[in-house]
């Protein structure tokens, strides 16, 4: 019971002043985190995008009390240094029990995978864990991360606290009358029922387990598409935990302190907080302020019984005895019904790659891989029935099957949405496919893709007639080749034709047969392309004055090659026939 009484209750005015001074000193001595957003108050619980991150009472903890200890004014380390200091170099307050620290970092990694846009820092979880439970009572947890004894807040019975009647039959908080905040991150049962996680893989969602609780807190803080690198979003996230400006400032001070440096200490040896705040009575309702900032008048009391004396109307002017005319009542405008707040299971949380492999295809071909993503809700579970739009950006001419550059696909029960097959354009180069989902704060994933030149793994000469020309003459027979890829004709394949001295094409030839360029000058290398049927007829080939046997090598994108012999020789001279002379 004494441990419960020492727990965190709202601070009085004196403690507030001390905390404010300490926070100011911290701000002067420490590198700041995201700055406290102007106008941040405990009443702003609406997350960005109109999605609430709180429970039905407006806060994860039910606005339970909390520890108000502030960090030391001496920072753990100098500006710009490591945030993982050895135990010998950090203050005692900078030490975090090993299992607790591991749970915070694991939660950061998990949320960073499923909701990278949230940018959850583990130091924020550590700050909340410090003010909520003193890091699980200094790390009093077993090997699995479960607290050695339950950590329970006071009964939320409306006596100085919120009034929250039992929602779990006492299953989590052992109280069947009122709810209590439970575990090292102090979730009330109704909030845990929605946000609870199984982070240690034991098959249970246990608010008393630091791994489960830290991941639940991380997902809760990221609700509604918050980006915790933005000061206003971070403030809203912390206030969704406890609707108190002093709570926000206390968490902020520890957050900044832990960002300056921490070190690991053994479980059970963490520094316990000693400064609880005190409960305050439930506030008495005050008159609502008018739009001009003044307090509205108190309505006159109705007569105590029918037939009683009615109050005299006030004169319109002093002393004239006249009365003001009775104003015609204006009919009240109907109040629009409030929009229901989506539950975390209905709230879009993140978009992730669902196993898409490398996106590469040859020009004019079909990509074997299809772009696939998986949508998750705010709890990290697969989210179905979510529209995902895929868009192609680039100049290769690539389109989705059906001829479109943009398509929308609805995610399936497992959260996956797969785009139609990609049809490569004729132009080689790089392009991107972007998947986008969500309206208030869209999530996007971008995939790099490429179109490569058409390929042929084989090229052969069509025909086997010897190719012979006299010096200075043209080869009478044209050279025709055919390129194939996996046995199928390969149209549009780039072919390089080169006059060479050796079969491997390592040494170019500077004499013998040649092609001609547009100006009629000799050319011994040409870049060509196969036709629709994979066939290619080479331009005319000419022989210079050097007789001999020469080689023409043709290679393709994809590894195909062929070497063709060209012979330059003078035609054989025919000896004149001898004429017989008749005998005399």
PDB file of N, CA and C in Angstrom, residues 360-367 424-425 450-455:
ATOM      1  N   UNK A 360      13.178  -5.863 -62.945  1.00  0.00           N
ATOM      2  CA  UNK A 360      13.987  -5.694 -64.151  1.00  0.00           C
ATOM      3  C   UNK A 360      13.358  -6.498 -65.269  1.00  0.00           C
ATOM      4  N   UNK A 361      13.311  -5.899 -66.467  1.00  0.00           N
ATOM      5  CA  UNK A 361      12.803  -6.591 -67.645  1.00  0.00           C
ATOM      6  C   UNK A 361      13.464  -6.002 -68.876  1.00  0.00           C
ATOM      7  N   UNK A 362      13.502  -6.797 -69.945  1.00  0.00           N
ATOM      8  CA  UNK A 362      14.036  -6.285 -71.198  1.00  0.00           C
ATOM      9  C   UNK A 362      12.960  -5.490 -71.927  1.00  0.00           C
ATOM     10  N   UNK A 363      13.406  -4.601 -72.796  1.00  0.00           N
ATOM     11  CA  UNK A 363      12.479  -3.744 -73.531  1.00  0.00           C
ATOM     12  C   UNK A 363      11.411  -4.587 -74.232  1.00  0.00           C
ATOM     13  N   UNK A 364      10.152  -4.161 -74.056  1.00  0.00           N
ATOM     14  CA  UNK A 364       9.038  -4.858 -74.680  1.00  0.00           C
ATOM     15  C   UNK A 364       8.586  -6.102 -73.956  1.00  0.00           C
ATOM     16  N   UNK A 365       9.284  -6.497 -72.893  1.00  0.00           N
ATOM     17  CA  UNK A 365       8.926  -7.707 -72.172  1.00  0.00           C
ATOM     18  C   UNK A 365       8.014  -7.444 -70.993  1.00  0.00           C
ATOM     19  N   UNK A 366       7.653  -8.501 -70.271  1.00  0.00           N
ATOM     20  CA  UNK A 366       6.814  -8.405 -69.081  1.00  0.00           C
ATOM     21  C   UNK A 366       7.664  -8.671 -67.843  1.00  0.00           C
ATOM     22  N   UNK A 367       7.540  -7.824 -66.832  1.00  0.00           N
ATOM     23  CA  UNK A 367       8.284  -8.013 -65.588  1.00  0.00           C
ATOM     24  C   UNK A 367       7.787  -9.270 -64.876  1.00  0.00           C
ATOM     25  N   UNK A 424       7.127  -3.694 -69.952  1.00  0.00           N
ATOM     26  CA  UNK A 424       8.250  -2.804 -70.218  1.00  0.00           C
ATOM     27  C   UNK A 424       8.059  -2.059 -71.533  1.00  0.00           C
ATOM     28  N   UNK A 425       8.467  -0.786 -71.540  1.00  0.00           N
ATOM     29  CA  UNK A 425       8.443  -0.002 -72.765  1.00  0.00           C
ATOM     30  C   UNK A 425       9.636  -0.325 -73.646  1.00  0.00           C
ATOM     31  N   UNK A 450      13.939  -1.065 -63.701  1.00  0.00           N
ATOM     32  CA  UNK A 450      14.741  -0.738 -64.877  1.00  0.00           C
ATOM     33  C   UNK A 450      14.312  -1.563 -66.077  1.00  0.00           C
ATOM     34  N   UNK A 451      14.483  -0.953 -67.250  1.00  0.00           N
ATOM     35  CA  UNK A 451      14.249  -1.626 -68.526  1.00  0.00           C
ATOM     36  C   UNK A 451      15.600  -1.746 -69.221  1.00  0.00           C
ATOM     37  N   UNK A 452      15.975  -2.979 -69.550  1.00  0.00           N
ATOM     38  CA  UNK A 452      17.258  -3.207 -70.220  1.00  0.00           C
ATOM     39  C   UNK A 452      17.018  -3.522 -71.696  1.00  0.00           C
ATOM     40  N   UNK A 453      18.106  -3.484 -72.451  1.00  0.00           N
ATOM     41  CA  UNK A 453      18.007  -3.759 -73.891  1.00  0.00           C
ATOM     42  C   UNK A 453      17.547  -5.187 -74.118  1.00  0.00           C
ATOM     43  N   UNK A 454      16.875  -5.391 -75.246  1.00  0.00           N
ATOM     44  CA  UNK A 454      16.463  -6.750 -75.619  1.00  0.00           C
ATOM     45  C   UNK A 454      17.693  -7.632 -75.752  1.00  0.00           C
ATOM     46  N   UNK A 455      17.552  -8.898 -75.481  1.00  0.00           N
ATOM     47  CA  UNK A 455      18.700  -9.794 -75.457  1.00  0.00           C
ATOM     48  C   UNK A 455      18.507 -10.977 -76.392  1.00  0.00           C
TER      49      UNK A 455
END
